[in-house]
C-alpha cells in the first residue's frame, strides 16, 4: 500500500522523516511523498531527511515559531487556523499515486496531540482515501498532563481516522531504562519504522517473476485496518540456516532448505504475535488479524501459513484472518525471514486502562462503581466520553467541512454547553480569518536553508514529572546513508538489537 505519511509535532515529524528516509535508501517505494507539520521551527530544522518544501511551519502568528508547548488545545487551534496552508502544501505532493494517508503524532504533547485529530478530520472530509494514524502513547513517567492530552487526543482521533496504530513508549522505554530518553527514542523509532515498512511493503505487488504461495494486496490490508479502530503491530525476524547440501551444496556454497521450512514460517509469525508488540495487547478478542511473512521464495510454504492461521485462530478467535507471504531476494549477508502481524480492532489495551485510571480514576468509570471492573468496560468508558475530559473539538453537524475548536478560555465544565465555547473556523480559504498567509509561511522557510543545526529548544511550561517536557533535538541513529538497498535490506535494515526474538 502506497502512502503519504504526514508527521505532526516533534515525535510525529521524526518518525515520518525516518520512514521516508528508510523508504528511499532501501528503494522500497511505499512512501510516495511525505510532509512534516509543526509550529516549532527548531523541531522542523532538526529533521535530517525531508527537503524544506516538505516541512510546513504553521501557527507563526500565534507562536512565532516557538511551538505550543504541551498545550494540545493550542495545537488543535493552530492546525485549524492554518489548515488551508497545509492542504496547499499537500496538494503539491504526488497525492494521486498514493492509496492512503498515514498521520504520525505523539499523543502526550501539544502540537501532534492537538493537530493530528484536526488534520485527520479535514483529510477525511476532503479526500476519498483512508486516513490512518500512528499514535504514540507517552511513557507513564511523563505525568498526568501527558495522560490527559493522550486521552483527549485519542478520543477525538479515533473518530476521524480509519484506524490508529498504537506505539506505546512505556513498553519500549523500559528496556533502555538506564539510557537517556533520546537514545531510547532513536531505537524506538527504528523499530516503529521497520514495522511500518514491513507491513505496508508486504502488501505491494511482487516484483517481476516473483511468485508467492499466498500473496496479500493492499485491499487485504485496507480491510484489516477498517476492521477495527485501534491496532498494534508485532514484528520478528530470523536468520535462516540451510542444511548441509552434500558435495554439490558445498561446491555451490548453498545447502538445502530443510523440509521443515514450514516450521520457520509458522514460528516467525508466532514470535511476531507473542513478542513485543508496538503497544501491548492480548491477542484474544482482536477483531481482525493480518500476518505476512517475507523471505526467500524457497523457504515460504503454504503449509507454514496454514499452520500459523490455525494457531492464531485458536489463540485469538478473530472475526477475520488474512495470512500471506512475500518473496524477497537474498541479502548479501545471508538469508532472513521477517514476520509482521497486524492486530486490528483491539478489545483491550492495558496502557489505555492505566491512562484512564490516571486521568479519570477507575472507580469513576460510569456504571463500574462498586462492581468488579472488567478491562473491556474501561475501554468502553475511555471512548464513550462520559466522565472523561472533553474532546478536543466538535464538528458542526450542519456543515461537516467546518469544525468548532474547543476554546481554552472557557471553563472546561461549560465547554460542551454553550455556543461561546467554540471558535468557528472554515476550511474555505476565502473565509479564513486566522493564521498565516502562504507568503508568511514561504518566507519563514528561508530559515530552513543553510542552517543544519537545530538552534534553540522550545520554551515550555514546567513538566509535572520532569521527563516529558524535554525537547529532543538529538538525531536518530538511522543507517540510511550506507544502506545500499534491496528489498530485504529495506525490511531488515535500520533495525535495532531487538530483532532476535
Ligand atoms: P509536540 O511537538 O508538541 O507534538 O510534542 P512531542 O512530539 O515531543 O510529543 C511529546 C510526546 O511524544 C511525549 O509524550 C514523548 O513521549 C513522545 N516523543 C517525543 N519524541 C519522540 C520520539 O522520537 N519517539 C517516540 N517514540 N516518542 C517521542
Short mmCIF file of C-alpha atoms and ligand atoms in Angstrom, two decimals:
data_model
loop_
_atom_site.label_atom_id
_atom_site.label_comp_id
_atom_site.label_asym_id
_atom_site.label_seq_id
_atom_site.Cartn_x
_atom_site.Cartn_y
_atom_site.Cartn_z
CA UNK A 1 0.00 0.00 0.00
CA UNK A 2 1.43 3.35 -1.02
CA UNK A 3 1.30 6.15 1.48
CA UNK A 4 1.61 9.84 2.10
CA UNK A 5 2.90 9.90 5.67
CA UNK A 6 2.34 13.19 7.50
CA UNK A 7 4.16 13.83 10.76
CA UNK A 8 2.64 16.34 13.16
CA UNK A 9 4.74 17.74 16.00
CA UNK A 10 8.19 16.66 17.05
CA UNK A 11 7.73 12.92 17.57
CA UNK A 12 5.49 12.52 14.50
CA UNK A 13 7.93 14.56 12.46
CA UNK A 14 10.92 12.46 13.40
CA UNK A 15 9.09 9.21 12.69
CA UNK A 16 7.92 10.38 9.27
CA UNK A 17 11.32 11.82 8.38
CA UNK A 18 12.92 8.49 9.21
CA UNK A 19 10.18 6.49 7.48
CA UNK A 20 10.71 8.48 4.25
CA UNK A 21 14.48 8.17 4.54
CA UNK A 22 14.31 4.41 5.12
CA UNK A 23 11.96 4.00 2.17
CA UNK A 24 14.23 5.92 -0.15
CA UNK A 25 17.53 4.38 0.90
CA UNK A 26 16.08 0.86 0.78
CA UNK A 27 14.45 1.57 -2.60
CA UNK A 28 11.17 0.30 -1.20
CA UNK A 29 8.70 2.67 -2.80
CA UNK A 30 5.79 2.76 -0.39
CA UNK A 31 6.32 6.39 0.63
CA UNK A 32 5.02 8.33 -2.33
CA UNK A 33 5.75 11.66 -0.70
CA UNK A 34 5.79 12.94 2.87
CA UNK A 35 5.10 16.07 4.90
CA UNK A 36 6.00 17.18 8.38
CA UNK A 37 3.96 19.88 10.09
CA UNK A 38 4.98 21.75 13.22
CA UNK A 39 4.61 25.11 14.95
CA UNK A 40 8.13 24.78 16.34
CA UNK A 41 10.71 25.93 13.86
CA UNK A 42 13.69 24.33 15.67
CA UNK A 43 11.95 20.94 15.51
CA UNK A 44 11.49 21.32 11.75
CA UNK A 45 15.06 22.45 11.22
CA UNK A 46 16.34 19.45 13.20
CA UNK A 47 14.90 16.90 10.73
CA UNK A 48 17.51 15.10 8.69
CA UNK A 49 15.96 13.88 5.51
CA UNK A 50 12.94 15.65 4.07
CA UNK A 51 13.56 18.69 1.86
CA UNK A 52 12.50 22.07 3.21
CA UNK A 53 9.47 22.27 0.95
CA UNK A 54 8.09 19.22 2.75
CA UNK A 55 8.45 20.86 6.19
CA UNK A 56 5.47 23.03 6.96
CA UNK A 57 5.64 25.67 9.67
CA UNK A 58 2.22 26.64 10.99
CA UNK A 59 0.91 28.91 13.74
CA UNK A 60 3.53 31.59 13.24
CA UNK A 61 1.20 34.43 14.12
CA UNK A 62 0.23 32.71 17.37
CA UNK A 63 3.53 31.16 18.43
CA UNK A 64 6.20 32.94 16.41
CA UNK A 65 7.77 29.61 15.52
CA UNK A 66 8.30 28.56 19.13
CA UNK A 67 5.62 25.84 19.24
CA UNK A 68 2.64 25.29 21.50
CA UNK A 69 4.39 23.67 24.47
CA UNK A 70 2.29 20.84 25.85
CA UNK A 71 -0.98 22.63 25.24
CA UNK A 72 -2.85 20.38 22.84
CA UNK A 73 -5.83 22.73 22.56
CA UNK A 74 -3.43 25.29 21.15
CA UNK A 75 -2.08 22.57 18.85
CA UNK A 76 -5.61 21.94 17.58
CA UNK A 77 -6.22 25.64 17.16
CA UNK A 78 -3.14 26.40 15.10
CA UNK A 79 -3.77 23.41 12.84
CA UNK A 80 -7.33 24.57 12.37
CA UNK A 81 -6.31 28.16 11.66
CA UNK A 82 -3.68 27.19 9.09
CA UNK A 83 -5.36 24.19 7.53
CA UNK A 84 -5.54 25.83 4.10
CA UNK A 85 -1.77 26.24 4.08
CA UNK A 86 -1.35 22.59 5.00
CA UNK A 87 -3.76 21.46 2.30
CA UNK A 88 -2.00 23.70 -0.20
CA UNK A 89 1.32 22.03 0.61
CA UNK A 90 -0.27 18.61 0.50
CA UNK A 91 -1.62 19.33 -2.96
CA UNK A 92 1.97 19.84 -4.12
CA UNK A 93 2.78 16.20 -3.34
CA UNK A 94 2.06 13.22 -5.60
CA UNK A 95 -1.27 12.63 -3.92
CA UNK A 96 -2.75 10.73 -6.84
CA UNK A 97 -0.14 7.96 -6.62
CA UNK A 98 -0.98 7.14 -3.01
CA UNK A 99 -3.54 4.75 -1.55
CA UNK A 100 -3.82 6.30 1.92
CA UNK A 101 -2.64 8.93 4.37
CA UNK A 102 -0.70 7.95 7.48
CA UNK A 103 -0.57 10.66 10.15
CA UNK A 104 2.01 10.18 12.91
CA UNK A 105 1.98 12.06 16.22
CA UNK A 106 2.99 11.85 19.85
CA UNK A 107 -0.33 11.97 21.71
CA UNK A 108 1.04 13.18 25.05
CA UNK A 109 2.48 16.51 23.84
CA UNK A 110 0.92 19.61 22.33
CA UNK A 111 1.28 20.05 18.58
CA UNK A 112 0.92 16.45 17.42
CA UNK A 113 -1.65 15.63 20.08
CA UNK A 114 -3.88 18.54 19.16
CA UNK A 115 -3.05 18.95 15.49
CA UNK A 116 -3.33 15.32 14.33
CA UNK A 117 -7.08 14.90 15.00
CA UNK A 118 -7.88 18.22 13.32
CA UNK A 119 -5.80 17.31 10.28
CA UNK A 120 -7.37 13.84 10.15
CA UNK A 121 -10.83 15.31 10.10
CA UNK A 122 -10.05 17.65 7.23
CA UNK A 123 -8.37 14.87 5.23
CA UNK A 124 -11.35 12.59 5.69
CA UNK A 125 -13.75 15.32 4.59
CA UNK A 126 -11.73 16.33 1.61
CA UNK A 127 -10.19 13.20 0.11
CA UNK A 128 -11.50 9.84 -0.90
CA UNK A 129 -8.65 7.91 0.71
CA UNK A 130 -8.37 6.13 4.02
CA UNK A 131 -6.75 8.13 6.80
CA UNK A 132 -4.66 6.04 9.18
CA UNK A 133 -2.69 7.28 12.14
CA UNK A 134 0.23 6.19 14.25
CA UNK A 135 -0.50 7.35 17.80
CA UNK A 136 2.49 7.36 20.17
CA UNK A 137 1.43 6.86 23.79
CA UNK A 138 3.56 8.63 26.42
CA UNK A 139 5.61 6.75 29.00
CA UNK A 140 3.89 6.61 32.39
CA UNK A 141 6.74 8.65 33.87
CA UNK A 142 5.60 11.63 31.78
CA UNK A 143 2.88 12.53 34.24
CA UNK A 144 -0.78 13.39 34.29
CA UNK A 145 -0.76 16.14 31.71
CA UNK A 146 0.65 13.73 29.11
CA UNK A 147 -2.04 11.21 30.08
CA UNK A 148 -4.82 13.79 29.82
CA UNK A 149 -3.53 15.04 26.48
CA UNK A 150 -3.43 11.47 25.23
CA UNK A 151 -6.96 10.76 26.29
CA UNK A 152 -8.43 13.88 24.71
CA UNK A 153 -6.43 13.41 21.52
CA UNK A 154 -7.08 9.71 21.04
CA UNK A 155 -10.74 10.10 21.89
CA UNK A 156 -11.02 12.53 19.01
CA UNK A 157 -8.57 10.85 16.65
CA UNK A 158 -10.36 7.50 16.52
CA UNK A 159 -13.50 9.20 15.24
CA UNK A 160 -11.70 10.93 12.41
CA UNK A 161 -9.44 8.14 11.16
CA UNK A 162 -9.92 4.68 9.71
CA UNK A 163 -7.51 3.15 12.22
CA UNK A 164 -4.99 4.25 14.82
CA UNK A 165 -1.88 2.07 15.09
CA UNK A 166 -0.60 2.47 18.64
CA UNK A 167 3.01 2.68 19.73
CA UNK A 168 3.49 2.62 23.49
CA UNK A 169 6.61 4.42 24.70
CA UNK A 170 6.10 2.95 28.13
CA UNK A 171 6.65 -0.54 26.79
CA UNK A 172 9.66 0.38 24.71
CA UNK A 173 11.40 2.74 27.06
CA UNK A 174 11.53 0.07 29.77
CA UNK A 175 14.32 -1.94 28.21
CA UNK A 176 16.51 1.10 27.97
CA UNK A 177 15.70 2.39 31.44
CA UNK A 178 19.30 3.38 32.02
CA UNK A 179 19.70 5.07 28.66
CA UNK A 180 18.90 8.74 28.07
CA UNK A 181 15.44 9.26 26.62
CA UNK A 182 16.85 10.46 23.30
CA UNK A 183 18.74 7.19 22.86
CA UNK A 184 15.58 5.25 23.68
CA UNK A 185 13.63 7.32 21.16
CA UNK A 186 16.15 6.51 18.44
CA UNK A 187 15.81 2.75 18.92
CA UNK A 188 12.03 3.01 19.37
CA UNK A 189 11.72 4.96 16.15
CA UNK A 190 13.86 2.35 14.37
CA UNK A 191 11.52 -0.39 15.47
CA UNK A 192 8.41 1.55 14.56
CA UNK A 193 9.75 2.43 11.11
CA UNK A 194 10.82 -1.15 10.35
CA UNK A 195 7.42 -2.49 11.45
CA UNK A 196 5.50 0.05 9.37
CA UNK A 197 7.73 -0.55 6.36
CA UNK A 198 7.33 -4.30 6.55
CA UNK A 199 3.56 -4.05 6.90
CA UNK A 200 2.91 -1.64 4.07
CA UNK A 201 5.57 -3.04 1.70
CA UNK A 202 4.45 -6.64 2.12
CA UNK A 203 1.10 -5.87 0.54
CA UNK A 204 2.60 -4.21 -2.53
CA UNK A 205 2.62 -6.06 -5.89
CA UNK A 206 5.51 -8.54 -6.23
CA UNK A 207 8.48 -7.76 -8.43
CA UNK A 208 8.79 -9.24 -11.93
CA UNK A 209 8.96 -13.01 -11.92
CA UNK A 210 8.40 -13.38 -8.17
CA UNK A 211 5.76 -15.89 -7.10
CA UNK A 212 4.33 -16.17 -3.61
CA UNK A 213 2.32 -19.02 -2.12
CA UNK A 214 -0.45 -16.73 -0.98
CA UNK A 215 0.07 -13.08 -1.74
CA UNK A 216 -1.90 -10.35 0.00
CA UNK A 217 -2.58 -6.99 -1.55
CA UNK A 218 -3.36 -3.51 -0.34
CA UNK A 219 -7.07 -4.28 -0.32
CA UNK A 220 -6.42 -7.04 2.25
CA UNK A 221 -4.57 -4.53 4.37
CA UNK A 222 -7.26 -1.90 3.96
CA UNK A 223 -9.95 -4.35 5.03
CA UNK A 224 -7.98 -5.45 8.07
CA UNK A 225 -7.41 -1.87 9.16
CA UNK A 226 -11.03 -0.98 8.52
CA UNK A 227 -11.99 -3.96 10.67
CA UNK A 228 -11.07 -2.06 13.85
CA UNK A 229 -10.40 1.31 15.45
CA UNK A 230 -7.17 0.59 17.30
CA UNK A 231 -4.35 -1.69 16.32
CA UNK A 232 -0.88 -2.83 17.26
CA UNK A 233 1.97 -4.40 15.31
CA UNK A 234 4.21 -7.35 16.06
CA UNK A 235 7.47 -7.89 14.22
CA UNK A 236 10.07 -10.62 14.29
CA UNK A 237 12.92 -11.69 12.07
CA UNK A 238 15.34 -14.55 11.99
CA UNK A 239 18.41 -15.64 10.07
CA UNK A 240 17.79 -18.86 8.15
CA UNK A 241 20.18 -21.80 8.27
CA UNK A 242 20.32 -24.27 5.39
CA UNK A 243 21.19 -27.90 5.86
CA UNK A 244 24.49 -29.21 4.57
CA UNK A 245 23.91 -29.76 0.88
CA UNK A 246 26.50 -32.51 0.45
CA UNK A 247 29.15 -32.27 -2.26
CA UNK A 248 27.01 -30.26 -4.69
CA UNK A 249 25.88 -27.94 -1.95
CA UNK A 250 29.36 -27.20 -0.78
CA UNK A 251 30.54 -26.67 -4.38
CA UNK A 252 27.89 -24.05 -4.95
CA UNK A 253 28.10 -22.65 -1.43
CA UNK A 254 24.47 -23.28 -0.60
CA UNK A 255 22.91 -26.07 1.41
CA UNK A 256 19.35 -27.33 1.15
CA UNK A 257 16.28 -25.68 2.56
CA UNK A 258 15.18 -28.05 5.34
CA UNK A 259 11.98 -29.97 4.75
CA UNK A 260 10.64 -28.44 7.92
CA UNK A 261 10.80 -24.90 6.49
CA UNK A 262 7.09 -24.55 7.21
CA UNK A 263 8.05 -24.50 10.89
CA UNK A 264 10.13 -21.39 10.26
CA UNK A 265 7.18 -19.68 8.64
CA UNK A 266 4.87 -20.53 11.49
CA UNK A 267 7.30 -19.67 14.24
CA UNK A 268 8.31 -16.29 12.82
CA UNK A 269 4.62 -15.33 12.76
CA UNK A 270 4.07 -16.74 16.26
CA UNK A 271 7.04 -14.81 17.59
CA UNK A 272 5.75 -11.65 15.96
CA UNK A 273 2.36 -12.14 17.66
CA UNK A 274 3.65 -13.13 21.08
CA UNK A 275 6.76 -10.97 21.24
CA UNK A 276 6.88 -7.29 21.93
CA UNK A 277 4.05 -5.51 20.18
CA UNK A 278 4.21 -1.81 19.35
CA UNK A 279 1.57 -1.49 22.09
CA UNK A 280 0.97 -4.49 24.37
CA UNK A 281 -2.47 -6.03 23.93
CA UNK A 282 -3.84 -9.53 24.36
CA UNK A 283 -4.37 -11.50 21.16
CA UNK A 284 -7.70 -12.75 22.42
CA UNK A 285 -10.62 -10.62 21.34
CA UNK A 286 -8.83 -8.92 18.43
CA UNK A 287 -11.31 -8.43 15.61
CA UNK A 288 -9.16 -8.70 12.52
CA UNK A 289 -5.65 -10.06 12.06
CA UNK A 290 -3.25 -9.89 9.14
CA UNK A 291 0.09 -11.66 9.08
CA UNK A 292 2.74 -11.62 6.37
CA UNK A 293 6.00 -13.48 6.22
CA UNK A 294 8.71 -12.15 3.95
CA UNK A 295 11.66 -14.28 2.98
CA UNK A 296 13.43 -16.12 0.16
CA UNK A 297 10.86 -17.89 -2.05
CA UNK A 298 12.38 -21.33 -1.43
CA UNK A 299 11.60 -21.04 2.28
CA UNK A 300 7.99 -19.96 2.01
CA UNK A 301 5.33 -22.63 2.28
CA UNK A 302 1.58 -22.75 2.16
CA UNK A 303 1.61 -25.27 4.99
CA UNK A 304 3.51 -22.83 7.21
CA UNK A 305 0.92 -20.14 6.53
CA UNK A 306 -1.94 -22.56 7.18
CA UNK A 307 -0.37 -23.66 10.47
CA UNK A 308 0.12 -20.05 11.53
CA UNK A 309 -3.50 -19.24 10.65
CA UNK A 310 -4.79 -22.19 12.63
CA UNK A 311 -2.68 -21.20 15.61
CA UNK A 312 -3.87 -17.56 15.53
CA UNK A 313 -7.45 -18.72 15.16
CA UNK A 314 -7.07 -20.83 18.32
CA UNK A 315 -5.39 -18.08 20.32
CA UNK A 316 -7.41 -15.06 19.29
CA UNK A 317 -10.57 -16.30 17.61
CA UNK A 318 -10.81 -13.14 15.45
CA UNK A 319 -13.61 -12.37 13.00
CA UNK A 320 -11.14 -12.30 10.13
CA UNK A 321 -7.66 -13.70 9.50
CA UNK A 322 -5.53 -12.90 6.47
CA UNK A 323 -2.17 -14.62 6.12
CA UNK A 324 0.21 -14.22 3.25
CA UNK A 325 3.79 -14.34 2.12
CA UNK A 326 6.07 -12.04 0.25
CA UNK A 327 9.11 -13.49 -1.53
CA UNK A 328 12.20 -11.32 -1.34
CA UNK A 329 15.70 -11.68 -2.69
CA UNK A 330 18.56 -13.00 -0.62
CA UNK A 331 20.59 -10.48 1.25
CA UNK A 332 24.32 -10.48 0.55
CA UNK A 333 24.95 -11.31 4.19
CA UNK A 334 22.70 -14.33 4.36
CA UNK A 335 19.08 -15.41 4.22
CA UNK A 336 16.50 -13.86 6.50
CA UNK A 337 12.82 -14.23 7.15
CA UNK A 338 10.69 -11.47 8.69
CA UNK A 339 7.16 -11.75 10.03
CA UNK A 340 4.77 -8.88 10.62
CA UNK A 341 1.42 -9.23 12.35
CA UNK A 342 -1.25 -6.54 12.44
CA UNK A 343 -3.78 -6.94 15.24
CA UNK A 344 -6.66 -4.64 14.38
CA UNK A 345 -9.73 -3.94 16.49
CA UNK A 346 -8.11 -4.45 19.88
CA UNK A 347 -10.50 -5.33 22.67
CA UNK A 348 -8.19 -4.19 25.44
CA UNK A 349 -5.05 -2.03 25.56
CA UNK A 350 -3.51 -2.15 29.00
CA UNK A 351 -1.82 1.20 28.71
CA UNK A 352 -5.10 2.95 27.88
CA UNK A 353 -6.57 1.49 31.03
CA UNK A 354 -3.64 2.96 33.01
CA UNK A 355 -4.24 6.29 31.33
CA UNK A 356 -7.95 6.20 32.11
CA UNK A 357 -7.16 5.37 35.72
CA UNK A 358 -4.72 8.24 35.97
CA UNK A 359 -6.99 10.84 34.39
CA UNK A 360 -10.46 9.77 35.48
CA UNK A 361 -9.93 7.07 38.12
CA UNK A 362 -11.16 3.53 37.61
CA UNK A 363 -13.77 3.89 40.31
CA UNK A 364 -15.30 6.77 38.35
CA UNK A 365 -15.94 4.73 35.23
CA UNK A 366 -19.68 5.03 34.59
CA UNK A 367 -21.58 2.02 35.85
CA UNK A 368 -18.50 0.48 37.37
CA UNK A 369 -18.81 1.88 40.86
CA UNK A 370 -18.62 -0.97 43.30
CA UNK A 371 -18.65 -3.57 40.55
CA UNK A 372 -15.80 -5.82 39.56
CA UNK A 373 -14.19 -3.80 36.84
CA UNK A 374 -13.71 -5.53 33.51
CA UNK A 375 -10.98 -4.25 31.22
CA UNK A 376 -13.42 -4.07 28.30
CA UNK A 377 -15.76 -1.84 30.32
CA UNK A 378 -12.94 0.58 31.00
CA UNK A 379 -12.08 0.59 27.29
CA UNK A 380 -15.69 1.41 26.57
CA UNK A 381 -15.68 4.20 29.15
CA UNK A 382 -12.45 5.59 27.67
CA UNK A 383 -14.11 6.15 24.32
CA UNK A 384 -17.69 6.74 25.43
CA UNK A 385 -16.83 10.20 26.71
CA UNK A 386 -18.81 10.01 29.95
CA UNK A 387 -16.85 11.19 32.98
CA UNK A 388 -13.98 11.89 30.60
CA UNK A 389 -12.25 15.11 29.65
CA UNK A 390 -13.97 16.97 26.82
CA UNK A 391 -12.99 16.07 23.29
CA UNK A 392 -10.57 18.43 21.60
CA UNK A 393 -13.16 19.68 19.18
CA UNK A 394 -16.62 19.03 17.90
CA UNK A 395 -17.96 19.08 14.40
CA UNK A 396 -20.66 21.34 13.07
CA UNK A 397 -23.17 18.69 12.04
CA UNK A 398 -24.87 21.02 9.57
CA UNK A 399 -21.67 21.57 7.65
CA UNK A 400 -19.13 18.82 8.15
CA UNK A 401 -16.37 20.78 6.44
CA UNK A 402 -16.29 23.05 9.46
CA UNK A 403 -15.25 22.27 12.98
CA UNK A 404 -15.51 24.00 16.30
CA UNK A 405 -12.30 24.09 18.24
CA UNK A 406 -12.93 23.92 21.93
CA UNK A 407 -11.93 27.31 23.25
CA UNK A 408 -9.39 27.10 26.04
CA UNK A 409 -10.55 30.41 27.52
CA UNK A 410 -13.86 28.93 28.53
CA UNK A 411 -14.25 26.98 31.73
CA UNK A 412 -13.79 23.33 30.82
CA UNK A 413 -17.04 22.29 32.51
CA UNK A 414 -19.06 24.64 30.31
CA UNK A 415 -17.33 23.75 27.10
CA UNK A 416 -19.87 21.43 25.63
CA UNK A 417 -22.90 23.51 26.63
CA UNK A 418 -22.52 26.94 25.16
CA UNK A 419 -22.02 28.37 21.70
CA UNK A 420 -19.47 30.80 23.14
CA UNK A 421 -17.30 27.87 23.98
CA UNK A 422 -16.30 27.42 20.38
CA UNK A 423 -14.36 29.36 17.87
CA UNK A 424 -15.67 28.94 14.39
CA UNK A 425 -13.25 28.19 11.58
CA UNK A 426 -13.82 27.38 7.98
CA UNK A 427 -11.94 25.17 5.57
CA UNK A 428 -12.71 27.57 2.74
CA UNK A 429 -9.58 29.70 2.15
CA UNK A 430 -11.71 32.72 1.17
CA UNK A 431 -13.45 32.70 4.51
CA UNK A 432 -10.38 32.10 6.60
CA UNK A 433 -9.92 34.65 9.32
CA UNK A 434 -6.83 33.46 11.05
CA UNK A 435 -3.35 32.09 10.69
CA UNK A 436 -0.50 32.98 8.44
CA UNK A 437 -0.72 33.71 4.80
CA UNK A 438 1.10 31.43 2.42
CA UNK A 439 3.57 34.22 1.84
CA UNK A 440 4.36 34.23 5.56
CA UNK A 441 4.92 30.52 5.55
CA UNK A 442 7.08 30.60 2.47
CA UNK A 443 9.13 33.47 3.84
CA UNK A 444 9.70 31.57 7.05
CA UNK A 445 11.21 28.74 5.08
CA UNK A 446 14.28 30.78 4.46
CA UNK A 447 15.16 29.68 7.96
CA UNK A 448 15.50 26.08 6.86
CA UNK A 449 18.01 26.63 4.15
CA UNK A 450 21.62 26.84 5.23
CA UNK A 451 21.34 26.07 8.91
CA UNK A 452 21.94 22.42 9.74
CA UNK A 453 21.78 22.78 13.49
CA UNK A 454 18.65 22.79 15.48
CA UNK A 455 19.24 26.01 17.35
CA UNK A 456 17.31 26.73 20.48
CA UNK A 457 14.98 24.35 22.12
CA UNK A 458 11.41 25.38 22.63
CA UNK A 459 10.46 27.11 25.85
CA UNK A 460 7.67 25.29 27.59
CA UNK A 461 5.80 25.30 30.81
CA UNK A 462 7.28 23.11 33.53
CA UNK A 463 6.54 19.44 33.28
CA UNK A 464 4.88 17.74 36.17
CA UNK A 465 7.23 14.81 36.03
CA UNK A 466 10.42 16.39 34.85
CA UNK A 467 10.85 13.98 31.98
CA UNK A 468 8.12 14.51 29.45
CA UNK A 469 8.92 18.08 28.71
CA UNK A 470 12.29 17.60 27.14
CA UNK A 471 12.59 18.71 23.56
CA UNK A 472 14.63 16.07 21.90
CA UNK A 473 16.97 17.68 19.42
CA UNK A 474 19.17 14.62 19.22
CA UNK A 475 19.22 12.95 15.84
CA UNK A 476 18.07 9.43 15.29
CA UNK A 477 20.67 6.81 14.58
CA UNK A 478 19.29 5.65 11.29
CA UNK A 479 21.58 3.86 8.92
CA UNK A 480 20.08 5.22 5.76
CA UNK A 481 23.19 6.77 4.27
CA UNK A 482 25.06 3.49 4.00
CA UNK A 483 22.12 1.22 3.44
CA UNK A 484 22.63 0.14 -0.13
CA UNK A 485 19.11 -1.03 -0.73
CA UNK A 486 17.43 -4.15 -1.95
CA UNK A 487 14.05 -5.16 -0.65
CA UNK A 488 15.49 -7.36 2.06
CA UNK A 489 17.65 -4.60 3.48
CA UNK A 490 14.55 -2.47 3.23
CA UNK A 491 12.70 -4.83 5.50
CA UNK A 492 15.51 -5.59 7.87
CA UNK A 493 17.93 -2.74 7.50
CA UNK A 494 18.00 0.01 10.10
CA UNK A 495 16.69 -2.41 12.65
CA UNK A 496 17.83 -2.48 16.19
CA UNK A 497 19.05 -5.01 18.62
CA UNK A 498 15.56 -6.18 19.49
CA UNK A 499 15.05 -8.28 16.41
CA UNK A 500 16.26 -11.57 17.66
CA UNK A 501 13.20 -12.76 19.42
P1 LIG B 1 4.76 18.11 20.08
O1 LIG B 1 5.91 18.54 19.23
O2 LIG B 1 4.15 19.21 20.86
O3 LIG B 1 3.76 17.31 19.35
O4 LIG B 1 5.35 17.16 21.19
P2 LIG B 1 6.15 15.82 21.00
O5 LIG B 1 6.07 15.31 19.61
O6 LIG B 1 7.50 15.98 21.60
O7 LIG B 1 5.23 14.85 21.84
C1 LIG B 1 5.51 14.56 23.11
C2 LIG B 1 5.32 13.07 23.25
O8 LIG B 1 5.97 12.37 22.21
C3 LIG B 1 5.94 12.69 24.52
O9 LIG B 1 4.90 12.12 25.24
C4 LIG B 1 7.01 11.68 24.19
O10 LIG B 1 6.70 10.51 24.85
C5 LIG B 1 6.88 11.42 22.74
N1 LIG B 1 8.11 11.54 21.93
C6 LIG B 1 8.87 12.63 21.67
N2 LIG B 1 9.83 12.34 20.78
C7 LIG B 1 9.70 11.03 20.48
C8 LIG B 1 10.38 10.13 19.60
O11 LIG B 1 11.34 10.48 18.90
N3 LIG B 1 9.92 8.86 19.55
C9 LIG B 1 8.89 8.43 20.30
N4 LIG B 1 8.51 7.15 20.20
N5 LIG B 1 8.22 9.25 21.11
C10 LIG B 1 8.61 10.53 21.21
#
